[in-house]
XYZ file of C-alpha atoms in Angstrom:
264
model
C 0.000 0.000 0.000
C 1.238 3.463 -0.830
C 1.458 6.084 1.880
C -1.103 8.889 1.829
C 0.325 12.223 0.653
C 1.145 14.780 3.340
C -1.003 17.945 3.612
C 1.918 20.055 2.335
C 2.543 17.952 -0.769
C -1.202 17.701 -1.447
C -1.525 21.494 -1.286
C 1.421 21.996 -3.624
C -0.027 19.488 -6.073
C -3.397 21.254 -5.999
C -1.717 24.555 -6.898
C 0.118 22.950 -9.808
C -3.077 21.289 -11.042
C -4.963 24.596 -10.915
C -2.181 26.388 -12.811
C -2.073 23.685 -15.481
C -5.868 23.773 -15.860
C -5.815 27.566 -16.252
C -3.197 27.338 -18.978
C -5.127 24.620 -20.872
C -8.381 26.595 -20.706
C -6.638 29.733 -21.916
C -5.094 27.919 -24.888
C -7.991 25.705 -25.963
C -11.105 27.729 -25.072
C -9.784 31.274 -25.230
C -10.546 31.907 -21.564
C -8.194 34.724 -20.460
C -6.021 34.564 -17.361
C -5.819 37.434 -14.874
C -2.503 38.661 -16.297
C -3.845 38.683 -19.861
C -6.910 40.630 -18.743
C -4.657 43.266 -17.160
C -2.580 43.516 -20.332
C -5.735 44.182 -22.377
C -6.655 47.297 -20.362
C -5.664 50.360 -22.373
C -3.289 52.608 -20.421
C -3.795 56.330 -19.962
C -2.155 58.274 -22.759
C 1.130 60.092 -22.144
C 3.376 62.118 -24.413
C 5.043 59.991 -27.126
C 8.379 60.909 -25.559
C 7.235 59.355 -22.264
C 5.436 56.308 -23.637
C 8.693 54.385 -24.000
C 9.126 54.526 -20.211
C 6.105 52.300 -19.614
C 5.767 48.618 -20.453
C 2.277 49.189 -21.920
C 2.994 52.596 -23.424
C 1.228 54.755 -20.833
C 0.023 55.122 -17.246
C -1.522 51.811 -16.125
C -5.132 52.003 -14.953
C -6.000 50.659 -11.530
C -2.360 50.500 -10.473
C 0.376 52.389 -8.656
C 3.288 54.098 -10.393
C 6.299 54.983 -8.252
C 8.505 57.903 -9.342
C 11.752 58.631 -7.520
C 14.611 61.067 -7.959
C 15.409 64.764 -7.771
C 13.232 65.738 -10.747
C 10.529 63.176 -10.041
C 7.828 65.820 -9.571
C 8.425 67.308 -13.024
C 8.403 63.848 -14.590
C 5.199 62.873 -12.782
C 3.417 66.084 -13.811
C 4.455 65.540 -17.427
C 2.900 62.072 -17.217
C -0.401 63.655 -16.097
C -0.533 66.211 -18.911
C -2.478 64.312 -21.577
C -5.030 63.082 -19.024
C -5.948 66.698 -18.226
C -5.901 67.677 -21.907
C -8.294 64.836 -22.767
C -10.859 65.969 -20.198
C -9.731 63.848 -17.248
C -9.176 65.059 -13.710
C -5.925 64.930 -11.744
C -5.238 65.779 -8.119
C -2.053 66.481 -6.189
C -1.604 65.718 -2.484
C 1.321 67.004 -0.415
C 2.989 68.824 -3.325
C 3.261 72.156 -1.554
C 2.921 75.014 -4.034
C 4.290 73.867 -7.403
C 4.713 76.682 -9.932
C 1.586 76.952 -12.078
C 3.549 78.337 -15.037
C 5.933 75.356 -14.963
C 2.982 72.946 -14.812
C 1.428 74.664 -17.838
C 4.728 74.413 -19.731
C 4.772 70.678 -19.003
C 1.398 70.407 -20.730
C -0.894 70.249 -17.690
C -4.329 71.809 -18.328
C -4.573 73.718 -15.066
C -8.418 73.846 -14.795
C -8.329 70.021 -14.649
C -5.660 69.752 -11.934
C -6.593 70.168 -8.255
C -3.775 70.690 -5.742
C -4.767 69.969 -2.133
C -3.037 71.314 0.958
C -3.368 68.213 3.135
C -1.683 67.416 6.470
C 1.001 64.773 5.967
C -0.708 62.304 8.296
C -3.942 62.453 6.240
C -2.640 61.579 2.785
C -3.941 58.011 2.868
C -7.444 59.065 3.890
C -7.629 61.861 1.321
C -6.221 59.689 -1.464
C -8.763 56.980 -0.657
C -11.574 59.516 -1.159
C -10.155 61.039 -4.355
C -9.627 57.663 -6.008
C -13.403 57.397 -6.449
C -13.646 60.621 -8.496
C -10.268 61.458 -10.069
C -8.453 59.720 -12.897
C -4.900 60.303 -11.654
C -3.788 61.123 -8.101
C -0.245 62.396 -7.612
C 1.008 62.083 -4.022
C 4.129 63.050 -2.126
C 3.410 60.736 0.840
C 3.933 62.132 4.319
C 4.800 58.691 5.705
C 5.142 55.070 4.639
C 1.745 53.427 4.987
C 1.303 50.074 6.721
C 0.856 46.961 4.611
C -2.872 46.731 5.346
C -3.489 50.347 4.340
C -1.535 49.888 1.112
C -3.588 46.796 0.297
C -6.858 48.694 0.801
C -5.705 51.523 -1.480
C -4.649 48.976 -4.118
C -8.092 47.346 -3.983
C -9.852 50.697 -4.451
C -7.589 51.489 -7.412
C -8.544 48.225 -9.109
C -12.242 48.963 -8.641
C -12.087 52.572 -9.877
C -9.381 52.097 -12.540
C -7.679 55.249 -11.263
C -3.903 55.666 -11.342
C -1.920 56.577 -8.231
C 1.518 58.159 -8.733
C 3.712 58.060 -5.615
C 6.794 60.252 -5.388
C 9.852 58.680 -3.787
C 11.746 59.915 -0.768
C 14.888 60.761 -2.740
C 13.190 63.968 -3.950
C 12.505 65.438 -0.500
C 15.569 67.732 -0.396
C 15.216 69.047 -3.946
C 13.686 72.393 -4.949
C 10.238 72.068 -6.498
C 10.095 72.708 -10.246
C 12.919 75.217 -10.070
C 16.050 75.401 -12.166
C 19.314 74.663 -10.372
C 21.911 77.432 -10.086
C 24.271 77.727 -13.016
C 27.208 76.722 -10.813
C 25.694 73.230 -10.406
C 24.736 72.079 -13.909
C 24.767 68.361 -13.149
C 23.351 66.337 -10.271
C 22.690 62.665 -9.785
C 20.954 60.378 -7.316
C 21.014 56.728 -6.415
C 18.216 54.374 -7.301
C 15.456 54.622 -4.738
C 14.766 51.770 -2.372
C 11.144 52.766 -1.743
C 8.990 50.019 -0.240
C 6.931 48.030 -2.705
C 3.247 48.877 -3.026
C 0.577 46.299 -3.895
C -0.482 46.802 -7.482
C 2.706 48.688 -8.350
C 4.054 47.495 -11.697
C 5.941 50.597 -12.843
C 8.823 52.238 -10.974
C 10.667 55.163 -12.573
C 13.853 56.616 -11.082
C 15.555 59.795 -12.272
C 19.220 58.824 -12.042
C 20.738 62.150 -13.104
C 19.905 65.578 -14.471
C 22.019 68.109 -16.347
C 21.006 71.634 -17.358
C 22.380 73.058 -20.602
C 22.560 76.584 -21.983
C 25.016 78.400 -19.727
C 28.609 79.134 -20.679
C 31.074 79.938 -17.889
C 28.221 81.304 -15.780
C 26.515 83.351 -18.506
C 23.553 82.716 -20.782
C 20.205 81.069 -20.159
C 19.234 77.575 -19.115
C 17.637 76.127 -22.243
C 16.976 72.472 -21.532
C 17.457 69.737 -18.959
C 18.671 66.253 -19.808
C 17.288 63.495 -17.567
C 18.565 59.940 -17.350
C 15.583 57.825 -16.266
C 15.595 54.168 -15.244
C 12.445 52.070 -15.522
C 12.235 48.807 -13.630
C 10.522 47.251 -16.671
C 11.859 49.036 -19.756
C 15.451 49.949 -18.847
C 17.201 53.317 -19.088
C 16.115 56.280 -21.203
C 17.366 59.797 -21.916
C 14.769 62.586 -21.937
C 14.774 66.333 -22.436
C 12.492 67.796 -19.750
C 12.007 70.631 -20.463
C 13.206 71.244 -24.008
C 13.696 74.832 -25.285
C 9.907 75.085 -25.836
C 9.199 73.923 -22.272
C 7.882 70.465 -23.201
C 9.298 66.936 -23.091
C 11.308 65.283 -25.860
C 13.389 62.189 -26.485
C 17.112 62.663 -26.815
C 19.899 60.163 -27.254
C 22.922 62.052 -25.959
C 25.929 61.030 -28.067
C 28.907 59.482 -26.353
C 31.693 61.954 -25.720
C 29.427 65.012 -25.433
C 31.363 67.817 -23.764
C 29.762 69.387 -20.725
C 30.801 72.401 -18.673
C 32.390 71.252 -15.420
C 33.049 73.957 -12.859
C 36.383 73.570 -11.134
C 36.160 73.510 -7.368
C 38.429 76.062 -5.712
């Protein structure tokens, strides 16, 4: 007589059987799996220059996008621009007082963007309310939420198909939407180690930024080159802003000379 299988082995076998059945149904009957259903959801449109950052070509619906780095706020606002232009609503929580003119230059339709002055300890409660009415919510979180609270927010996002953009901690010491002084044309940051968030499939990190347009301390800042790393699509070089104030794609050639100020 053969020994009865242990509860652990029986449970593992049940999981394997269920997975195999799901794959057979998907292949033979055309019944979609959960991952294929997610992939079929059309993302929110972003600028063509930004679409390459995302695995599905735009902001995922019903999910969390994490953006880290010194210029993360500018990048996140640029990602919201087409949503506001297409008649959608966006809200910002904990952003302070970002410059309205800079937001407009990034393509944000200001009448469709609501910026809330919310106490840091209330961001989770306010975001939970806004998810039901707004298409995109951009948050600079005042604290790291507990696992249970993150799970509840993720569930509400799935139900409403809203997109939550969370700014990483590496941006906290940076000026908001302001150009750096000409004596510091290049800055860089490390990849953020922000805690994972349920439903988060996209994580963008601004690795470095370099302003161009000044010569030995004179002239005007004309554009900013960002090196952005995506957890899913790799590294990309963007111009944000370009000389017209918008976002563009730029492959910076190897060996490009940059002004480096000698330290006294």
